Each structure stands twice: as C-alpha cells, then as structure tokens.
PDB file of C-alpha atoms in Angstrom:
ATOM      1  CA  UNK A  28      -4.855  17.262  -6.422  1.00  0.00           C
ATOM      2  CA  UNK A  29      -1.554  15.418  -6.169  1.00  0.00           C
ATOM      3  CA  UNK A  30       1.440  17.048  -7.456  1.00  0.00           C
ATOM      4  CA  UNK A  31       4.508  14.744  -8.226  1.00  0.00           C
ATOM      5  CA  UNK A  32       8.043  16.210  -8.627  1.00  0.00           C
ATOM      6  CA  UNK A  33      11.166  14.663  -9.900  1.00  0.00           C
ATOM      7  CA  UNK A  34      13.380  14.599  -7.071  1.00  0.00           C
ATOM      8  CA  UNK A  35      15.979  12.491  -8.467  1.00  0.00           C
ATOM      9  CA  UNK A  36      19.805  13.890  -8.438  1.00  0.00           C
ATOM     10  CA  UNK A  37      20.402  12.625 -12.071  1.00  0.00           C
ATOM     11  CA  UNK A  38      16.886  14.528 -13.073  1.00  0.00           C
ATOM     12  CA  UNK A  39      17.983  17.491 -15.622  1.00  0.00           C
ATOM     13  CA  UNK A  40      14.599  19.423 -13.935  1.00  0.00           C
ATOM     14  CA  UNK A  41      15.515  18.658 -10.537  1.00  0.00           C
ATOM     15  CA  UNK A  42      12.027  19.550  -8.731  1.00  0.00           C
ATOM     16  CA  UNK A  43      10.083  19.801 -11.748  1.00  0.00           C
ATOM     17  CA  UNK A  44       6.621  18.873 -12.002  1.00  0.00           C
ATOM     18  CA  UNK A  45       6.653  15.310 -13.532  1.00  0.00           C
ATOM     19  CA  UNK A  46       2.536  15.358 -13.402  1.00  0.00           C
ATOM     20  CA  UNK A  47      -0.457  16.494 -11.587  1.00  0.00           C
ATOM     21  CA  UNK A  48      -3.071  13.405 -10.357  1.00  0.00           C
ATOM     22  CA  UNK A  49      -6.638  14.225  -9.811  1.00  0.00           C
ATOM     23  CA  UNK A  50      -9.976  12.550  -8.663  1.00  0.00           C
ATOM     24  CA  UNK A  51     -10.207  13.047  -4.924  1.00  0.00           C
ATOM     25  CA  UNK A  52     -13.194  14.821  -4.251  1.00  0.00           C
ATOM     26  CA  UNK A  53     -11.441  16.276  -0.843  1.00  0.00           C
ATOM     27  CA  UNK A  54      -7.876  17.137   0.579  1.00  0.00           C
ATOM     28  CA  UNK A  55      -5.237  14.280   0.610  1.00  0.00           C
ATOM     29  CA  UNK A  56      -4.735  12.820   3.835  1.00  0.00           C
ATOM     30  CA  UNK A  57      -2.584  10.074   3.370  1.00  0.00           C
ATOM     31  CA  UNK A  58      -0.141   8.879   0.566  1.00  0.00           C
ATOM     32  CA  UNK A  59       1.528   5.597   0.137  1.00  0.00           C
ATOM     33  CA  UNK A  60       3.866   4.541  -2.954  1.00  0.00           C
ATOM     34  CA  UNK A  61       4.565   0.586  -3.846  1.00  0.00           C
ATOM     35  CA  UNK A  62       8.903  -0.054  -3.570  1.00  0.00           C
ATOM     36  CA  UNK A  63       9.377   0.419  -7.318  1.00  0.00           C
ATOM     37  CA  UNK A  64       7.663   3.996  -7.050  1.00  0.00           C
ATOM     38  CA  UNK A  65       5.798   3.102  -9.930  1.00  0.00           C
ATOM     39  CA  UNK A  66       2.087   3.253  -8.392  1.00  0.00           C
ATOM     40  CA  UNK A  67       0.810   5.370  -5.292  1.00  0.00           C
ATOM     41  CA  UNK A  68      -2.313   4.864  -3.169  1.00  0.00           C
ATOM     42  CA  UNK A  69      -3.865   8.077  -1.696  1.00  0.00           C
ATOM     43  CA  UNK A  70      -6.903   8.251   1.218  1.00  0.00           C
ATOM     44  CA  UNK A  71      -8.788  11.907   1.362  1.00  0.00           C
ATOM     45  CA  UNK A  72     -11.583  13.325   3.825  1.00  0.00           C
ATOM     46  CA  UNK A  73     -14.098  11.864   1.587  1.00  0.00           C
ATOM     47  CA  UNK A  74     -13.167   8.320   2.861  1.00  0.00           C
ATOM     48  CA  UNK A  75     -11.904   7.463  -0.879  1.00  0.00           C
ATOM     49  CA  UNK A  76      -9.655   5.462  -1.573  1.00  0.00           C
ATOM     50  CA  UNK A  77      -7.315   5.935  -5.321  1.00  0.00           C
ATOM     51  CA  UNK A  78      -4.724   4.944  -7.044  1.00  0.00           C
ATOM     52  CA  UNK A  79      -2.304   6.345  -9.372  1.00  0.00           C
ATOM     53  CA  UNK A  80       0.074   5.726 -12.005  1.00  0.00           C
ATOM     54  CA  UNK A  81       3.440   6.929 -11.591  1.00  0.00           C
ATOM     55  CA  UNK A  82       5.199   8.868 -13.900  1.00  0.00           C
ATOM     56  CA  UNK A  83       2.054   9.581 -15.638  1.00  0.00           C
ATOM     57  CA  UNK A  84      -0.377  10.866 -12.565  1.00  0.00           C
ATOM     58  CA  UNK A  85      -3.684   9.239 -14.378  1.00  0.00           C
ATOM     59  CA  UNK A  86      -5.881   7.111 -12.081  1.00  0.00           C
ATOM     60  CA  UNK A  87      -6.022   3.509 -12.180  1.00  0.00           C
ATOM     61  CA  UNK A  88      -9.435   2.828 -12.747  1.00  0.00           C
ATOM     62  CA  UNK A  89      -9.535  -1.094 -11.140  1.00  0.00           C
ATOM     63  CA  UNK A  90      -8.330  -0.815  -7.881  1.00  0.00           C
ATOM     64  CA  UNK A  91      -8.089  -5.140  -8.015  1.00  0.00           C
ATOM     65  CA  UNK A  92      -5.314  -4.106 -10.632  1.00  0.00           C
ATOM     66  CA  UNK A  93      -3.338  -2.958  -7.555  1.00  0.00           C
ATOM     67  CA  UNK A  94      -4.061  -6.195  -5.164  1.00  0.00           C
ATOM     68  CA  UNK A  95      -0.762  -7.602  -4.967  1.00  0.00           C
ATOM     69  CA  UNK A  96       1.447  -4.842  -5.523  1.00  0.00           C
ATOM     70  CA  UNK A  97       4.409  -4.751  -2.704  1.00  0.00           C
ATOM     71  CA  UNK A  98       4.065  -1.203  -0.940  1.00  0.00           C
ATOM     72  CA  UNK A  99       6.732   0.821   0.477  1.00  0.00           C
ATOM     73  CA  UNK A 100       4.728   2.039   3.084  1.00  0.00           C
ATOM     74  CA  UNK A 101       1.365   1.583   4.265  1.00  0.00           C
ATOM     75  CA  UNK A 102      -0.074   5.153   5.680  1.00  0.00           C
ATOM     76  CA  UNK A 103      -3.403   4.567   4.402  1.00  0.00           C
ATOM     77  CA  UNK A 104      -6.109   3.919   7.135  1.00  0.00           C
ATOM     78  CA  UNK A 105      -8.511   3.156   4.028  1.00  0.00           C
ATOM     79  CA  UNK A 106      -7.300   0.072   2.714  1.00  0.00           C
ATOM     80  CA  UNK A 107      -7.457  -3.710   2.674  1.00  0.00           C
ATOM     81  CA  UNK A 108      -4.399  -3.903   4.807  1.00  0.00           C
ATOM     82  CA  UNK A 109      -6.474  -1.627   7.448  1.00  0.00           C
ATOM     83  CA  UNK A 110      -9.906  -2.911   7.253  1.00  0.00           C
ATOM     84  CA  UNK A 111      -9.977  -4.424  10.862  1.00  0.00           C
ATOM     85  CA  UNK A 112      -9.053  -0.719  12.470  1.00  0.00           C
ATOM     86  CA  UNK A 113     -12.452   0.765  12.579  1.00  0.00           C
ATOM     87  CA  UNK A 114     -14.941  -0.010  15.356  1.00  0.00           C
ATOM     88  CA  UNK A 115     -18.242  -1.244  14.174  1.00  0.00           C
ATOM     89  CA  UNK A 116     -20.556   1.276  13.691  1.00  0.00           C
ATOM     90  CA  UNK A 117     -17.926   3.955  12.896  1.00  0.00           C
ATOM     91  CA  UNK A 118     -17.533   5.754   9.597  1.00  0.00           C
ATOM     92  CA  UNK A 119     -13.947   6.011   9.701  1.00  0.00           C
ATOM     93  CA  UNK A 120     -13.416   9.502  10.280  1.00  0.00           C
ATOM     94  CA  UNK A 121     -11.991   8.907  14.009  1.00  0.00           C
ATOM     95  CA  UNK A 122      -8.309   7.386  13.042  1.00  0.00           C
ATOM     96  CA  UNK A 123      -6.120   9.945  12.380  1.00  0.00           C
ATOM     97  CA  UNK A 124      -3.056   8.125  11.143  1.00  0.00           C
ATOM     98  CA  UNK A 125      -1.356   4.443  10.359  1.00  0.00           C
ATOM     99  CA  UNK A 126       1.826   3.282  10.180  1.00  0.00           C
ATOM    100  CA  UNK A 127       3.491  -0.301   9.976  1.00  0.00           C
ATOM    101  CA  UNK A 128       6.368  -1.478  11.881  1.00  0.00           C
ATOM    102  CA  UNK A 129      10.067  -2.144  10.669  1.00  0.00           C
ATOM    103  CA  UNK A 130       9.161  -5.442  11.341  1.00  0.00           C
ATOM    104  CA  UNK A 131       5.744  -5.697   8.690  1.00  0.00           C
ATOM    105  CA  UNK A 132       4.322  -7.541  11.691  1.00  0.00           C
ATOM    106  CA  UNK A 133       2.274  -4.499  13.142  1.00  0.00           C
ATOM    107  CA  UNK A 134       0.045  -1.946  12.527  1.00  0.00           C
ATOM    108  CA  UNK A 135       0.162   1.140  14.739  1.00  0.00           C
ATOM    109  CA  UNK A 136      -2.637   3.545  14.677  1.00  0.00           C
ATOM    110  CA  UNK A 137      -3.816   6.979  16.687  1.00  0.00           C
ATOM    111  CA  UNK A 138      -7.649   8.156  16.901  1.00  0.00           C
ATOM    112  CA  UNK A 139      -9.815  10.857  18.308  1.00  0.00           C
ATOM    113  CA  UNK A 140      -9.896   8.665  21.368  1.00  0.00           C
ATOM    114  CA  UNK A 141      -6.798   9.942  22.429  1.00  0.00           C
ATOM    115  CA  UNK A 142      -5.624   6.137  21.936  1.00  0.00           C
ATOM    116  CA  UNK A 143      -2.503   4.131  20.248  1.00  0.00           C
ATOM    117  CA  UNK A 144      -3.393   1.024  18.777  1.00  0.00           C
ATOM    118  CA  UNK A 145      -1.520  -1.968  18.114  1.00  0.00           C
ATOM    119  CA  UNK A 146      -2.913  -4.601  15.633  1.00  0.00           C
ATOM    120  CA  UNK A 147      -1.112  -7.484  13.469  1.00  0.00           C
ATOM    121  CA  UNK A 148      -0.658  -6.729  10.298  1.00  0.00           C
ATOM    122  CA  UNK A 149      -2.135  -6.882   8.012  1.00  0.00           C
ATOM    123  CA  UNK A 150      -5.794  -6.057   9.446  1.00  0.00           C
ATOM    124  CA  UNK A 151      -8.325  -6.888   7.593  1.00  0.00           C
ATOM    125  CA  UNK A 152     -11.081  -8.003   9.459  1.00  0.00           C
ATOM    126  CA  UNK A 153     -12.957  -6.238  12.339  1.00  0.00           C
ATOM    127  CA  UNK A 154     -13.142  -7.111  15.650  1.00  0.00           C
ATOM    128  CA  UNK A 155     -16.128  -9.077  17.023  1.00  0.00           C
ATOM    129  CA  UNK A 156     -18.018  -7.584  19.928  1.00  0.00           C
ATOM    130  CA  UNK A 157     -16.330  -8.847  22.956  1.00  0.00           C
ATOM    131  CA  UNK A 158     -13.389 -10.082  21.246  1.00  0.00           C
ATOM    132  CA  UNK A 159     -10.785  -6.776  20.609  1.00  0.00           C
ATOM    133  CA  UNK A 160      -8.460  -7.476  17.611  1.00  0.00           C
ATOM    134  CA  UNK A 161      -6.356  -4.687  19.415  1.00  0.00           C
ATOM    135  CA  UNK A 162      -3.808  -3.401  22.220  1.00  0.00           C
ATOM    136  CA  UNK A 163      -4.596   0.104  22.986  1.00  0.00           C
ATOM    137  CA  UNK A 164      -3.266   2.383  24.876  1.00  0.00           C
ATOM    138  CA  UNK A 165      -4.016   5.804  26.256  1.00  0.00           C
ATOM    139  CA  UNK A 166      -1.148   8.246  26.948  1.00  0.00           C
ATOM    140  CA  UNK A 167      -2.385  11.667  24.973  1.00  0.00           C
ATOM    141  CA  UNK A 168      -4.962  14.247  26.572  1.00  0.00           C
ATOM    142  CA  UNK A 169      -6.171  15.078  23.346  1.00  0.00           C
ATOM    143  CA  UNK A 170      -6.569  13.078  19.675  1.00  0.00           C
ATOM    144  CA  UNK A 171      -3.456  12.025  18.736  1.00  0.00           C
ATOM    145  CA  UNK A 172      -2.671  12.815  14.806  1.00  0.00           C
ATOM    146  CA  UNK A 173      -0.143  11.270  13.771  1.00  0.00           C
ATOM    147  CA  UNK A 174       2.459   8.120  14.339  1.00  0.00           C
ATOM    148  CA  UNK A 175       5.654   6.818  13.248  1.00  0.00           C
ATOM    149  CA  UNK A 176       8.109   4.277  14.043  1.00  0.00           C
ATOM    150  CA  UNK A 177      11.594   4.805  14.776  1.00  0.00           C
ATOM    151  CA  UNK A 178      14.499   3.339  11.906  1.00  0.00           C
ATOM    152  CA  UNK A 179      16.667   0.619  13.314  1.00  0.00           C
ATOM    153  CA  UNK A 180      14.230  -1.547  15.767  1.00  0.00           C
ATOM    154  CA  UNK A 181      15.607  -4.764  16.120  1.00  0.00           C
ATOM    155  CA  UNK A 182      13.426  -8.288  16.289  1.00  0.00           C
ATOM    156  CA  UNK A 183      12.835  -7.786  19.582  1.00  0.00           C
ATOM    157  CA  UNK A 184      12.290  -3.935  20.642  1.00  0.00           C
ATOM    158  CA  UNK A 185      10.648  -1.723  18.337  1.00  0.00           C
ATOM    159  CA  UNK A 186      10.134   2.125  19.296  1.00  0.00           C
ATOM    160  CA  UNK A 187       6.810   4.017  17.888  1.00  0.00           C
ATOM    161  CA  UNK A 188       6.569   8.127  17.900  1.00  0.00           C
ATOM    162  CA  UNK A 189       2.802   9.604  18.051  1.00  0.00           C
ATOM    163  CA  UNK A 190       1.906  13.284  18.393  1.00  0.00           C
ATOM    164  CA  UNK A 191      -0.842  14.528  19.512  1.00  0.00           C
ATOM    165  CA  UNK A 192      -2.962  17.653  18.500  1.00  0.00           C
ATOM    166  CA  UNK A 193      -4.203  20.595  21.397  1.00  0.00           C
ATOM    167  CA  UNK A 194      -1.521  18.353  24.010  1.00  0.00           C
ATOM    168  CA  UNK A 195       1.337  19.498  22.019  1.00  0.00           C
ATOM    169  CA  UNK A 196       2.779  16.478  22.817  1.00  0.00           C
ATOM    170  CA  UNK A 197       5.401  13.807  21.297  1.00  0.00           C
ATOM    171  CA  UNK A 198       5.332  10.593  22.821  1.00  0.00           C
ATOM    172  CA  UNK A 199       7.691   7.334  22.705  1.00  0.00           C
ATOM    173  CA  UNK A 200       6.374   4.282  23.098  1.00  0.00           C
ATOM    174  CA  UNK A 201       8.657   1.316  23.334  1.00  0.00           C
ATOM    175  CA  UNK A 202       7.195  -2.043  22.135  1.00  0.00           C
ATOM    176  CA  UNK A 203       9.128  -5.574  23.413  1.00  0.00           C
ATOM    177  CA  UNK A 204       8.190  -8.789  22.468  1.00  0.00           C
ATOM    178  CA  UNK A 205       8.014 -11.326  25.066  1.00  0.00           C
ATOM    179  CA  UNK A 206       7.103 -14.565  22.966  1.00  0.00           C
ATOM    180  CA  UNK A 207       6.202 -15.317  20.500  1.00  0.00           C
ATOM    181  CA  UNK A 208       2.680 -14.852  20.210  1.00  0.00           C
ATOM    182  CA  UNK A 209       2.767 -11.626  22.991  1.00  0.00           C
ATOM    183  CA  UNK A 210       4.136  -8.042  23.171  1.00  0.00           C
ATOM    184  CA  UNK A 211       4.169  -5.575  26.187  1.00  0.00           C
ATOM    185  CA  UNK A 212       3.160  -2.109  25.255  1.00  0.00           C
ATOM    186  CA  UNK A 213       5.746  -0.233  27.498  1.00  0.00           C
ATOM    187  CA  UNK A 214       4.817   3.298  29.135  1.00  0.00           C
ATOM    188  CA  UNK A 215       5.201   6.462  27.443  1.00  0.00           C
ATOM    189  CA  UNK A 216       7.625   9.183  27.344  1.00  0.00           C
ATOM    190  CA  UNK A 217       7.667  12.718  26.568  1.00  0.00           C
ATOM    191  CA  UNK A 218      10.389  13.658  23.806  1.00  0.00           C
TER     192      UNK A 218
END
C-alpha cells in the first residue's frame, strides 16, 4: 500500500492522509510521479508495474493511458523508459535502483553485480549478444542499492552518488563528456 500525504504549506491538514493506493501484490520498491504530480508510477518485488491517480489513490487501469505523460523522475527499473537494462535471460530481480541524469540524456543504474551502469536514455531495447548497449563499471565489493545524481551538473560534467549494501560504502562517480557521441566514466571516490 501507498500512502499519500498532503505536504503542501497552504494545506489546512498539513500531513494528512490525502488517500491510500492499493494493488501491489508486494512491498513498493520504487515510486515515480509525472511534473504536475497528478499521476505516480510505482515498481514492487513482484516485478509489477502500476499506476495511480493522484489526489484520488485509485489505479489506472490502462497503463497506455499513461504513455506520454512527462515524468518528474524516472526511478522505476520496470518501465518502458528501462526496458533495455536487463540482461537477456534475467528476470529483473538483479537491478537494484535507476536514476536519470540532470541532463535526461542518461540512465544510471546499480545491480547485484556490484556494477554502475550507464545507458542513453531512454532504454528501451536490450542489448544484442555481443553488442553491450552499456558502460559499466565496477567500484563496490558488494551489490550496490541505490544511485543518485548530484543537483547542478552542467552540459559537460555530471556527478552520480551510488551506495552500496554489506560495503557500507558511498561512492562518486564523475561523468565528462568528451564529444559528442562519447563520455569517460571517471574513477570513483569514497564520500
């Protein structure tokens, strides 16, 4: 279950329960919402993918009702924008976490391979076998769950956090562009 709160400084019930939105038949793992606030897209352990209504909380039924809505942010790993992220043969359950750049050009990711991932965004084709759609790195000694990139990247230099799990670890990694058409994943550093 997904509760929603009104958060807003004008709200009479400031942190009152606007509504409660239900389907998932697991816990949430990620949560998305479009700019106007008015829809949110949720991913769960059960590999589903949902959407909601906003104030109301009820489901949207058609998920194709939600194709060209402009999202905020884009956390879900289950999603059209993140199709191209799992290996073949996977189920999914090995990437821990998504996030897209300042920029909307890229598509970070960290797995149970201990790995950061770089793909364009959006992603929504696999890679073919001997052709990776991917930059990867390795810089964690254990699956890394979560990532995040860091406000005020310019064009040029963007800066992406990642933690990892049993390494107890926060790494920076700092992403330059050096044409047009290729990036240099710089080395890590502990935070």
């Amino acid at each position: 279950t997904i509760y929603l709160h009104d958060v807003s400084p004008s709200s009479a019930s400031l942190g009152g329960e606007v509504a409660r939105c239900f389907g998932h038949s697991s816990a949430i793992t990620h949560l998305d919402w479009t700019v106007d606030s008015y829809v949110l897209r949720s991913n769960c352990k059960g590999h589903e993918l949902r959407f909601f209504d906003v104030p109301s909380g009820q489901q949207i039924a058609l998920a194709s009702a939600c194709r060209d809505l402009e999202w905020a942010t884009h956390t879900a790993v289950l999603a059209w924008h993140a199709l191209g992220i799992f290996a073949r043969g996977r189920d999914g359950s090995g990437v821990q976490a998504a996030a897209r750049s300042p920029s909307g050009s890229l598509l970070a990711t960290v797995d149970d391979l201990s790995l950061v991932n770089l793909y364009r965004f959006p992603c929504p084709k696999p890679e073919k076998p001997g052709a990776p759609n991917r930059h990867a790195a390795g810089g964690h000694s254990s699956p890394a769950l979560a990532c995040v990139w860091a406000e005020g990247a310019s064009s040029s230099h963007e800066t992406l956090l990642t933690a990892g799990g049993q390494d107890l670890c926060v790494l920076q990694w700092s992403l330059e562009r050096r044409s047009h058409n290729r990036m240099m994943f710089g080395a890590a550093t502990g935070v």
